[in-house]
Structure formats: structure tokens, C-alpha cells
Short mmCIF file of C-alpha atoms and ligand atoms in Angstrom, two decimals:
data_model
loop_
_atom_site.label_atom_id
_atom_site.label_comp_id
_atom_site.label_asym_id
_atom_site.label_seq_id
_atom_site.Cartn_x
_atom_site.Cartn_y
_atom_site.Cartn_z
CA UNK N 1 2.99 43.48 -16.39
CA UNK N 2 5.37 41.33 -13.75
CA UNK N 3 3.16 38.41 -11.98
CA UNK N 4 4.25 39.01 -8.44
CA UNK N 5 5.64 36.08 -6.75
CA UNK N 6 3.38 34.11 -3.81
CA UNK N 7 5.11 33.75 -1.11
CA UNK N 8 3.34 31.28 0.50
CA UNK N 9 3.93 28.77 -2.71
CA UNK N 10 7.36 29.03 -1.37
CA UNK N 11 8.46 26.00 1.27
CA UNK N 12 11.87 27.37 3.46
CA UNK N 13 14.68 26.40 1.00
CA UNK N 14 12.79 27.79 -1.85
CA UNK N 15 12.26 31.33 -0.39
CA UNK N 16 16.30 31.14 0.44
CA UNK N 17 16.75 30.54 -2.99
CA UNK N 18 14.21 33.26 -3.61
CA UNK N 19 16.44 36.36 -1.61
CA UNK N 20 18.97 35.08 -2.64
CA UNK N 21 18.11 35.90 -5.99
CA UNK N 22 17.59 39.27 -4.58
CA UNK N 23 20.69 39.79 -3.42
CA UNK N 24 19.73 38.99 0.33
CA UNK N 25 21.58 36.49 2.61
CA UNK N 26 19.49 33.38 4.18
CA UNK N 27 18.62 34.60 7.25
CA UNK N 28 16.48 37.27 5.77
CA UNK N 29 14.36 34.19 4.51
CA UNK N 30 14.15 32.88 8.07
CA UNK N 31 12.69 36.27 9.15
CA UNK N 32 10.50 36.84 6.57
CA UNK N 33 9.24 33.19 7.19
CA UNK N 34 8.23 34.01 10.55
CA UNK N 35 6.49 37.45 9.18
CA UNK N 36 4.50 35.28 6.97
CA UNK N 37 3.89 31.95 8.77
CA UNK N 38 4.34 33.19 12.92
CA UNK N 39 2.71 36.85 12.49
CA UNK N 40 0.47 36.28 9.52
CA UNK N 41 1.41 39.35 8.11
CA UNK N 42 0.34 40.05 4.70
CA UNK N 43 1.95 43.52 4.37
CA UNK N 44 5.59 43.83 3.84
CA UNK N 45 5.62 47.38 5.99
CA UNK N 46 4.28 45.53 8.62
CA UNK N 47 7.69 43.96 8.69
CA UNK N 48 9.72 46.09 10.28
CA UNK N 49 12.97 44.79 11.16
CA UNK N 50 13.47 44.43 7.49
CA UNK N 51 15.14 46.95 6.01
CA UNK N 52 13.25 49.71 3.87
CA UNK N 53 14.80 49.14 0.49
CA UNK N 54 14.08 45.01 0.54
CA UNK N 55 10.57 45.67 2.27
CA UNK N 56 10.29 48.12 -1.38
CA UNK N 57 11.94 45.75 -3.53
CA UNK N 58 9.19 42.77 -2.06
CA UNK N 59 6.38 45.26 -2.58
CA UNK N 60 7.60 45.41 -6.46
CA UNK N 61 7.75 41.45 -6.65
CA UNK N 62 6.11 39.52 -4.22
CA UNK N 63 2.45 38.85 -2.31
CA UNK N 64 1.32 36.76 0.38
CA UNK N 65 -2.04 36.18 -0.49
CA UNK N 66 -3.99 32.73 0.81
CA UNK N 67 -7.13 31.91 -1.57
CA UNK N 68 -10.19 34.00 -0.66
CA UNK N 69 -13.17 33.02 1.63
CA UNK N 70 -16.57 32.66 0.37
CA UNK N 71 -18.70 31.79 3.90
CA UNK N 72 -17.73 30.89 7.17
CA UNK N 73 -20.00 29.29 9.79
CA UNK N 74 -19.54 28.07 12.89
CA UNK N 75 -21.11 24.60 14.56
CA UNK N 76 -23.07 24.33 17.91
CA UNK N 77 -20.41 22.25 19.15
CA UNK N 78 -17.54 24.82 18.34
CA UNK N 79 -16.44 22.92 14.76
CA UNK N 80 -15.94 26.32 12.31
CA UNK N 81 -16.11 25.69 8.57
CA UNK N 82 -14.55 27.98 5.71
CA UNK N 83 -15.37 27.53 2.67
CA UNK N 84 -12.07 28.97 0.47
CA UNK N 85 -12.50 29.71 -3.11
CA UNK N 86 -9.36 28.44 -5.22
CA UNK N 87 -11.22 30.41 -8.55
CA UNK N 88 -13.12 29.78 -11.81
CA UNK N 89 -16.26 28.64 -9.73
CA UNK N 90 -14.83 25.81 -7.66
CA UNK N 91 -14.28 26.07 -3.69
CA UNK N 92 -12.75 23.45 -0.98
CA UNK N 93 -13.56 23.32 2.62
CA UNK N 94 -11.42 23.99 5.94
CA UNK N 95 -12.65 22.64 9.40
CA UNK N 96 -11.28 23.42 12.55
CA UNK N 97 -12.66 21.12 14.86
CA UNK N 98 -12.04 22.44 18.93
CA UNK N 99 -11.45 19.79 21.80
CA UNK N 100 -10.22 20.19 25.24
CA UNK N 101 -6.05 19.69 24.58
CA UNK N 102 -5.87 20.56 20.92
CA UNK N 103 -7.11 22.24 18.37
CA UNK N 104 -7.43 20.22 15.01
CA UNK N 105 -7.14 21.52 11.28
CA UNK N 106 -8.93 19.42 8.37
CA UNK N 107 -7.20 20.55 5.29
CA UNK N 108 -8.16 19.96 1.66
CA UNK N 109 -5.64 19.34 -0.48
CA UNK N 110 -7.28 19.09 -4.42
CA UNK N 111 -11.08 21.01 -5.98
CA UNK N 112 -12.79 17.39 -6.20
CA UNK N 113 -11.06 14.12 -6.42
CA UNK N 114 -10.93 11.67 -8.82
CA UNK N 115 -10.84 8.39 -7.16
CA UNK N 116 -14.67 8.32 -6.52
CA UNK N 117 -14.66 6.15 -3.61
CA UNK N 118 -18.98 5.22 -3.07
CA UNK N 119 -19.29 6.47 -0.14
CA UNK N 120 -17.94 10.23 -0.53
CA UNK N 121 -19.54 13.42 -1.84
CA UNK N 122 -16.29 14.86 -2.82
CA UNK N 123 -15.62 12.19 -5.26
CA UNK N 124 -19.35 12.18 -6.64
CA UNK N 125 -18.06 15.74 -7.53
CA UNK N 126 -15.19 14.69 -10.03
CA UNK N 127 -11.79 16.05 -10.09
CA UNK N 128 -11.63 19.72 -10.90
CA UNK N 129 -8.01 20.24 -9.85
CA UNK N 130 -4.81 20.40 -7.77
CA UNK N 131 -4.47 22.85 -5.16
CA UNK N 132 -1.25 24.69 -5.19
CA UNK N 133 0.96 25.36 -2.27
CA UNK N 134 -0.45 28.57 -1.47
CA UNK N 135 -3.69 26.89 -1.04
CA UNK N 136 -3.04 24.30 0.65
CA UNK N 137 -1.22 26.20 3.07
CA UNK N 138 -2.88 29.45 3.20
CA UNK N 139 -6.04 27.09 4.29
CA UNK N 140 -3.91 26.81 7.90
CA UNK N 141 -2.54 30.50 8.03
CA UNK N 142 -6.00 31.80 7.52
CA UNK N 143 -7.04 29.79 10.08
CA UNK N 144 -4.71 30.02 12.84
CA UNK N 145 -4.61 33.93 12.50
CA UNK N 146 -8.65 34.59 11.57
CA UNK N 147 -9.30 32.11 14.90
CA UNK N 148 -6.53 33.99 17.04
CA UNK N 149 -8.42 37.17 15.80
CA UNK N 150 -11.60 35.94 16.75
CA UNK N 151 -10.50 34.96 20.35
CA UNK N 152 -7.79 38.52 20.18
CA UNK N 153 -4.65 36.27 21.04
CA UNK N 154 -1.81 38.50 19.71
CA UNK N 155 -0.01 36.95 16.47
CA UNK N 156 3.31 35.67 16.91
CA UNK N 157 5.12 32.69 18.86
CA UNK N 158 4.20 34.43 22.19
CA UNK N 159 0.34 33.80 21.30
CA UNK N 160 -1.43 30.71 22.90
CA UNK N 161 -1.46 28.64 19.20
CA UNK N 162 -4.95 27.81 18.28
CA UNK N 163 -4.09 25.03 15.73
CA UNK N 164 -1.98 22.12 17.38
CA UNK N 165 -2.97 19.06 14.55
CA UNK N 166 -3.46 19.04 10.88
CA UNK N 167 -5.15 16.45 8.93
CA UNK N 168 -4.75 16.53 5.24
CA UNK N 169 -8.31 14.82 5.84
CA UNK N 170 -11.00 17.17 3.48
CA UNK N 171 -11.30 17.38 0.05
CA UNK N 172 -9.60 15.46 -1.90
CA UNK N 173 -6.45 12.41 -2.06
CA UNK N 174 -3.34 14.00 -0.97
CA UNK N 175 -1.08 11.52 -2.71
CA UNK N 176 -2.37 12.29 -6.12
CA UNK N 177 -1.48 16.29 -5.30
CA UNK N 178 2.21 15.30 -3.99
CA UNK N 179 4.64 18.01 -4.70
CA UNK N 180 2.52 20.78 -3.00
CA UNK N 181 1.39 18.60 -0.41
CA UNK N 182 4.97 17.67 0.92
CA UNK N 183 6.27 21.06 1.07
CA UNK N 184 3.17 22.28 2.42
CA UNK N 185 3.81 19.41 5.02
CA UNK N 186 7.02 20.86 5.11
CA UNK N 187 6.16 24.60 5.98
CA UNK N 188 3.74 23.03 8.98
CA UNK N 189 7.34 21.32 10.26
CA UNK N 190 9.45 23.96 10.30
CA UNK N 191 10.47 25.40 13.22
CA UNK N 192 10.03 28.97 11.52
CA UNK N 193 7.19 28.71 10.51
CA UNK N 194 4.27 26.71 12.25
CA UNK N 195 6.47 24.14 14.16
CA UNK N 196 4.40 20.87 14.37
CA UNK N 197 5.66 17.73 15.51
CA UNK N 198 5.30 14.84 12.82
CA UNK N 199 3.64 13.26 15.50
CA UNK N 200 0.64 16.06 15.16
CA UNK N 201 0.62 16.15 11.47
CA UNK N 202 -1.55 13.58 9.58
CA UNK N 203 -1.87 12.37 6.14
CA UNK N 204 -4.88 10.51 5.21
CA UNK N 205 -4.91 8.38 1.93
CA UNK N 206 -6.62 5.74 0.03
CA UNK N 207 -3.64 4.30 -0.98
CA UNK N 208 -1.75 4.93 -3.35
CA UNK N 209 1.06 2.64 -2.77
CA UNK N 210 4.15 3.99 -4.51
CA UNK N 211 3.39 7.53 -3.23
CA UNK N 212 3.21 5.98 0.36
CA UNK N 213 6.74 4.57 -0.01
CA UNK N 214 7.93 7.92 -1.38
CA UNK N 215 5.89 10.00 1.39
CA UNK N 216 8.17 8.03 3.92
CA UNK N 217 11.52 8.96 2.35
CA UNK N 218 10.52 12.92 1.93
CA UNK N 219 8.51 13.78 4.79
CA UNK N 220 7.18 10.93 7.29
CA UNK N 221 4.37 12.40 9.03
CA UNK N 222 1.91 9.95 10.88
CA UNK N 223 -0.26 8.06 8.26
CA UNK N 224 -4.03 7.30 7.96
CA UNK N 225 -5.23 4.88 5.85
CA UNK N 226 -8.81 4.92 4.38
CA UNK N 227 -9.53 1.62 4.40
CA UNK N 228 -13.52 0.75 4.39
CA UNK N 229 -12.91 -3.14 3.61
CA UNK N 230 -12.01 -6.13 4.85
CA UNK N 231 -11.92 -7.79 1.62
CA UNK N 232 -10.38 -7.17 -2.11
CA UNK N 233 -13.58 -7.68 -3.54
CA UNK N 234 -16.11 -5.35 -1.25
CA UNK N 235 -12.78 -2.53 -1.46
CA UNK N 236 -13.18 -2.87 -5.03
CA UNK N 237 -16.50 -1.68 -4.77
CA UNK N 238 -16.04 0.67 -2.32
CA UNK N 239 -12.91 2.56 -3.15
CA UNK N 240 -11.60 1.95 -6.77
CA UNK N 241 -8.33 2.36 -6.49
CA UNK N 242 -7.96 -1.29 -5.04
CA UNK N 243 -8.20 -2.45 -7.89
CA UNK N 244 -4.62 -0.67 -8.99
CA UNK N 245 -2.92 -0.81 -5.45
CA UNK N 246 -5.12 -4.18 -3.82
CA UNK N 247 -4.67 -5.16 -0.36
CA UNK N 248 -1.73 -6.97 0.01
CA UNK N 249 0.34 -4.44 -1.49
CA UNK N 250 -1.13 -2.04 0.62
CA UNK N 251 -0.62 -3.62 3.73
CA UNK N 252 3.37 -4.12 2.55
CA UNK N 253 3.81 -0.48 2.21
CA UNK N 254 2.33 0.43 5.39
CA UNK N 255 4.40 -2.18 6.73
CA UNK N 256 7.35 -0.49 5.07
CA UNK N 257 6.52 2.91 6.20
CA UNK N 258 6.07 2.31 9.53
CA UNK N 259 9.88 1.96 9.48
CA UNK N 260 10.25 5.67 8.79
CA UNK N 261 7.01 7.43 10.44
CA UNK N 262 6.59 9.07 13.50
CA UNK N 263 4.24 7.03 15.53
CA UNK N 264 4.82 2.74 15.66
CA UNK N 265 1.10 2.01 14.18
CA UNK N 266 -0.74 3.13 11.00
CA UNK N 267 -4.17 4.45 11.68
CA UNK N 268 -7.25 2.44 9.17
CA UNK N 269 -10.16 4.68 9.04
CA UNK N 270 -13.24 2.89 8.73
CA UNK N 271 -16.73 4.09 6.99
CA UNK N 272 -19.37 1.92 9.02
CA UNK N 273 -21.92 1.41 6.22
CA UNK N 274 -24.99 -0.07 6.99
CA UNK N 275 -25.02 -4.00 5.48
CA UNK N 276 -22.28 -3.34 3.44
CA UNK N 277 -19.06 -3.80 5.42
CA UNK N 278 -20.33 -3.74 9.18
CA UNK N 279 -20.92 -6.84 10.52
CA UNK N 280 -18.92 -9.70 12.90
CA UNK N 281 -17.35 -11.30 9.71
CA UNK N 282 -16.03 -7.92 8.46
CA UNK N 283 -14.59 -7.77 11.53
CA UNK N 284 -13.25 -11.15 12.30
CA UNK N 285 -11.31 -10.71 8.30
CA UNK N 286 -9.71 -7.45 9.38
CA UNK N 287 -7.89 -8.84 12.21
CA UNK N 288 -6.90 -11.86 10.33
CA UNK N 289 -5.86 -9.01 7.21
CA UNK N 290 -4.17 -7.17 9.91
CA UNK N 291 -2.48 -9.56 12.66
CA UNK N 292 -1.97 -12.39 9.53
CA UNK N 293 1.81 -13.03 8.64
CA UNK N 294 1.18 -9.56 6.19
CA UNK N 295 -0.06 -7.91 9.14
CA UNK N 296 0.37 -4.27 10.20
CA UNK N 297 0.38 -2.49 13.98
CA UNK N 298 -2.31 -0.40 14.09
CA UNK N 299 -5.00 1.13 15.72
CA UNK N 300 -8.67 1.23 13.97
CA UNK N 301 -11.52 4.44 13.59
CA UNK N 302 -14.77 3.69 12.86
CA UNK N 303 -16.36 6.42 11.29
CA UNK N 304 -20.40 6.83 11.03
CA UNK N 305 -21.32 6.97 7.32
CA UNK N 306 -22.16 11.16 6.96
CA UNK N 307 -25.00 10.31 4.44
CA UNK N 308 -25.45 12.74 1.71
CA UNK N 309 -28.64 12.36 -0.48
CA UNK N 310 -27.43 10.39 -3.87
CA UNK N 311 -25.37 7.51 -2.10
CA UNK N 312 -28.02 5.11 -1.67
CA UNK N 313 -25.84 4.41 1.42
CA UNK N 314 -27.22 4.64 4.96
CA UNK N 315 -24.89 4.57 8.35
CA UNK N 316 -24.93 1.82 10.47
CA UNK N 317 -26.86 1.76 13.63
CA UNK N 318 -24.74 2.86 16.82
CA UNK N 319 -24.97 -0.94 18.88
CA UNK N 320 -23.69 -2.74 15.61
CA UNK N 321 -21.18 0.15 15.69
CA UNK N 322 -20.33 -0.52 19.05
CA UNK N 323 -20.54 -4.83 18.61
CA UNK N 324 -17.64 -4.29 15.04
CA UNK N 325 -15.57 -1.93 17.62
CA UNK N 326 -15.82 -4.78 20.40
CA UNK N 327 -15.06 -7.57 17.86
CA UNK N 328 -11.31 -5.71 17.40
CA UNK N 329 -10.72 -4.96 20.51
CA UNK N 330 -11.50 -8.54 21.78
CA UNK N 331 -8.57 -9.19 19.07
CA UNK N 332 -6.72 -6.61 21.00
CA UNK N 333 -6.75 -4.00 18.16
CA UNK N 334 -7.19 -0.43 19.82
CA UNK N 335 -9.98 0.97 18.42
CA UNK N 336 -12.37 4.56 18.68
CA UNK N 337 -15.33 5.58 16.93
CA UNK N 338 -15.11 9.02 15.34
CA UNK N 339 -17.38 11.77 16.88
CA UNK N 340 -19.44 13.32 14.19
CA UNK N 341 -18.60 16.89 14.50
CA UNK N 342 -20.17 19.77 12.40
CA UNK N 343 -22.76 18.02 11.14
CA UNK N 344 -25.10 21.30 11.59
CA UNK N 345 -23.05 22.74 9.23
CA UNK N 346 -22.46 20.59 6.62
CA UNK N 347 -18.57 19.53 7.79
CA UNK N 348 -18.61 16.07 8.57
CA UNK N 349 -16.26 13.78 7.13
CA UNK N 350 -16.87 13.25 3.53
CA UNK N 351 -19.28 15.94 3.31
CA UNK N 352 -17.89 18.19 2.00
CA UNK N 353 -18.40 18.69 -0.95
CA UNK N 354 -17.34 22.82 -1.90
CA UNK N 355 -19.66 24.41 -3.99
CA UNK N 356 -19.73 23.63 -8.00
CA UNK N 357 -21.18 26.87 -9.12
CA UNK N 358 -20.99 25.96 -13.32
CA UNK N 359 -22.48 22.69 -14.43
CA UNK N 360 -21.60 23.13 -18.13
CA UNK N 361 -17.70 22.65 -16.12
CA UNK N 362 -18.48 18.80 -16.14
CA UNK N 363 -17.45 18.23 -19.63
CA UNK N 364 -13.97 19.72 -18.14
CA UNK N 365 -13.37 17.52 -15.09
CA UNK N 366 -14.73 14.38 -17.24
CA UNK N 367 -11.53 15.45 -19.50
CA UNK N 368 -9.34 15.68 -16.71
CA UNK N 369 -10.82 12.66 -14.90
CA UNK N 370 -10.18 10.73 -18.38
CA UNK N 371 -6.41 11.67 -18.17
CA UNK N 372 -6.38 10.42 -14.70
CA UNK N 373 -7.77 7.30 -16.15
CA UNK N 374 -4.79 6.87 -18.48
CA UNK N 375 -2.15 7.81 -15.89
CA UNK N 376 -3.80 5.50 -13.27
CA UNK N 377 -5.57 2.55 -15.21
CA UNK N 378 -9.49 2.59 -16.58
CA UNK N 379 -10.58 1.38 -13.01
CA UNK N 380 -9.88 4.42 -11.52
CA UNK N 381 -12.33 6.52 -10.80
CA UNK N 382 -15.65 7.52 -12.80
CA UNK N 383 -17.42 10.45 -14.05
CA UNK N 384 -20.46 11.44 -12.14
CA UNK N 385 -22.66 13.99 -12.64
CA UNK N 386 -23.07 16.38 -10.09
CA UNK N 387 -26.15 17.74 -9.07
CA UNK N 388 -25.77 21.10 -7.95
N1 SAH B 401 -8.61 11.15 0.24
C1 SAH B 401 -8.25 10.87 1.67
C2 SAH B 401 -8.71 11.80 2.15
C3 SAH B 401 -10.37 12.62 2.04
S1 SAH B 401 -11.07 11.64 3.17
C4 SAH B 401 -8.71 9.17 1.87
O1 SAH B 401 -9.45 8.82 1.38
O2 SAH B 401 -8.01 8.96 3.13
C5 SAH B 401 -11.13 11.86 4.92
C6 SAH B 401 -11.68 10.38 4.82
O3 SAH B 401 -13.66 10.68 5.49
C7 SAH B 401 -11.46 9.47 4.59
O4 SAH B 401 -11.29 8.19 5.64
C8 SAH B 401 -12.85 9.07 4.06
O5 SAH B 401 -13.31 7.98 3.30
C9 SAH B 401 -13.72 9.02 4.81
N2 SAH B 401 -14.91 9.74 4.51
C10 SAH B 401 -15.67 9.78 3.12
N3 SAH B 401 -16.61 10.22 2.49
C11 SAH B 401 -17.18 10.11 4.15
C12 SAH B 401 -18.41 10.07 4.52
N4 SAH B 401 -19.80 9.80 3.66
N5 SAH B 401 -18.97 9.71 5.97
C13 SAH B 401 -17.82 9.18 6.48
N6 SAH B 401 -16.30 9.18 6.38
C14 SAH B 401 -16.21 9.37 5.28
FE1 SF4 B 402 -11.19 10.89 -2.16
FE2 SF4 B 402 -10.82 10.23 -0.37
FE3 SF4 B 402 -13.17 10.71 -1.25
FE4 SF4 B 402 -12.14 8.63 -1.94
S1 SF4 B 402 -12.78 9.28 -0.06
S2 SF4 B 402 -12.89 9.88 -3.24
S3 SF4 B 402 -10.30 9.64 -1.87
S4 SF4 B 402 -11.63 12.01 -0.93
#
């Protein structure tokens, strides 16, 4: 039996090569790509401007298959969360956040995450596996056309686009699933696919320094860095990856990235943890860090911690968050406090835990985590039993 090629896995260049193998000219790949990513078509027979012979050929060799949706919830504030099946009892989450002037989709890149930040429930699952290109871009494909169907908006370039911004801030560390992430980014930017501008696509990383440099060369989209601490001792305890890539190296990488970035600042995300990283002294130390001689042009986005049962941490209170923001702003740094969205459907940052249905598979994840530790050093990640 021949396995069908999932065309969602192919970036523009790969689709041209694939069509070449079928004896077709490059413009056919463009047509095909538009059918897939602009019209949301998954049925080759619907692609009426392709020759019947080509459609028949495609039917026997290819498919357009996004991962299946397990559940679909809409919050009272309009935030919509899909739980996506990625096989073997694993699920990832995709979250749509509507705002007046834009619609943002938050995409996952891995099932679980090996970085294991102390305040993140995805990290507490351990690492399961990397998502494929089709599973990453498939989240955008599914969400854009599902949102249009819900609102009765026609597919195709003439229909009003529902997703105007993408943030890679769902489950997983995108820079530890590098190639599929970059391929998916290229599709998001391609004019024959989603045609999003680089400024409207943001990749968030916990700070994988060499990959930040690589991204600046391969596909420089807007960059957000999860900082969460004002010094190495504190960050070591919150983001274990800091032991491998400490703040000085991270700051230098951010600075280098900005030479290629579509924006002239990096966004630093900072999760506000009561009594841990939220004092005025921490804010002053941050100012010194980002404005000192190794400093980086930046904005701060303060994220009120979204608690989950086993974290043992609590959210800073609102007056504390405001006071912290004020110190940064008085120091001349643009600072925003992230509104919590989708609280009632567990769609807020760090609450994206997916569903791990089979506890025996913890063994499997432990093995994978051990492989990561071998690659990135023993301080990288920690194994935690999941409570399902
Ligand atoms: N792995 C990447 C992207 C996914 S996490 C990264 O760490 O940047 C997206 C953002 O949510 C990160 O800034 C992360 O630190 C933050 N986050 C994780 N858990 C959180 C929680 N429980 N409450 C608030 N923010 C959280
Ligand atoms: Fe992974 Fe990001 Fe969660 Fe850290 S915050 S464990 S890097 S998903």
C-alpha cells in the first residue's frame, strides 16, 4: 500500500518539487497551494482549475489532512479553544483570541515540553513529541476555515480573514522543534498561502540561544522571549534552560536578532509570581539588565500567573503588578499587562495542558526527556509525573 503524502506538510518550495515529480509545472503548485491554504479545500475534486488528470493523480498519491479536533469550546469572552488530537492519546491546544481590530491564533508546536519551567503546566507533562509541519500549519488551516464557516464567511482571498495574527505561544518550545516550525512559518508568510506579514507573526521562546541566531537567518519573524527573572540565580530556578544559556548570552542573542527582525524591539514576557519575581527591586534589576551596556531595545509584557493545582505558586495581586509595571515605565520601557482571556475554558497561558490519557506512557516520555538531557545537558528539564 502506498502512503499518501500529506500536502499540509509541504512548504512552497517542496510543493513545487512535489508537482515536478508528477510532471507538473511550478504554477500548478501555486494553484494547488491556493486551493489548500486560501480556500481550505481538502477535496481534490473541488479544485476545478486543475486538469482532471492531475486531480486523479493527486487522489491516488496525496491527501490534505489536518489533525482531528477532539473538542471545541468558546469562552464567555469569545476566546475559542480547540483540543487537537495528535495521536496515541496526546492532544495539543489551539486558541483563538478575537479583539476589535484583530484575531490572534495561539499555536502549539510540541506535545508537552522538555524545558519544564516551574510555573508552566505544559512543562509538567514532560516532553512527548514534536509536531509535524502538517500538525502545526494544520492548526491555522483548521481554525481559519472553521471560524469562517461559523460566521458564514466564504473561503478564498475575497472572504474576510479571521486570523490576522499568529503567536507561537501554545504548548511546546518552538525552537526545539526547529525545522517544522520554520517550514510552517514560511507558509504563514507566503502570498499564495496566508500572506501574513512578519510583524504579525510572533515566535515565543524560553531562550534557545543558537536557534535564535538561526531563526534570524531563516525566517525572522517578531520575537518574544520568556524572561521571567531579573538575574541568573532566579531564572535558573524558573526556566531550567537558563543554566545552559544564561542571561548575558540571551541578551546578546536578542540584540543580534534585532538586526534582522521586522520590529526594532524584542518583547520580554514576564510571568508575575507572588513573592518570587515581583518586587520593585526585581523591576529595577530588570531595568539595569535591559538598559545596561549589554542591554536590548525591548517592551515588557507582564503575564499574571495562571495558577494550576500542582504548581505551589500564586499570582501576584493586581496592585503589585501595576506597581511593578510602573517601575519599568518610569524607567522608560513600554510595558503592558496581559489581559487574561479564556479563563473559564482553561485557555489562558500556561494552562494548556492537553489531555494525556494513558499514564503508562510516562515511561516513554521519561526516555525521551533523557535523550534531550543528553543533547542539552543534565540541567535541562526534569521528569514530573502527570496527574491526569
Ligand atoms: N515555550 C515558549 C512558548 C510557549 S509558552 C515559551 O516559553 O516562550 C507561552 C508563554 O506563556 C510564555 O511566556 C510562558 O512563560 C507563559 N506561561 C507559561 N505558563 C504560564 C502560567 N502558568 N501563567 C502565565 N504564563 C505562563
Ligand atoms: Fe515549555 Fe514554554 Fe512551558 Fe517553559 S513556558 S515549559 S518553555 S512551554
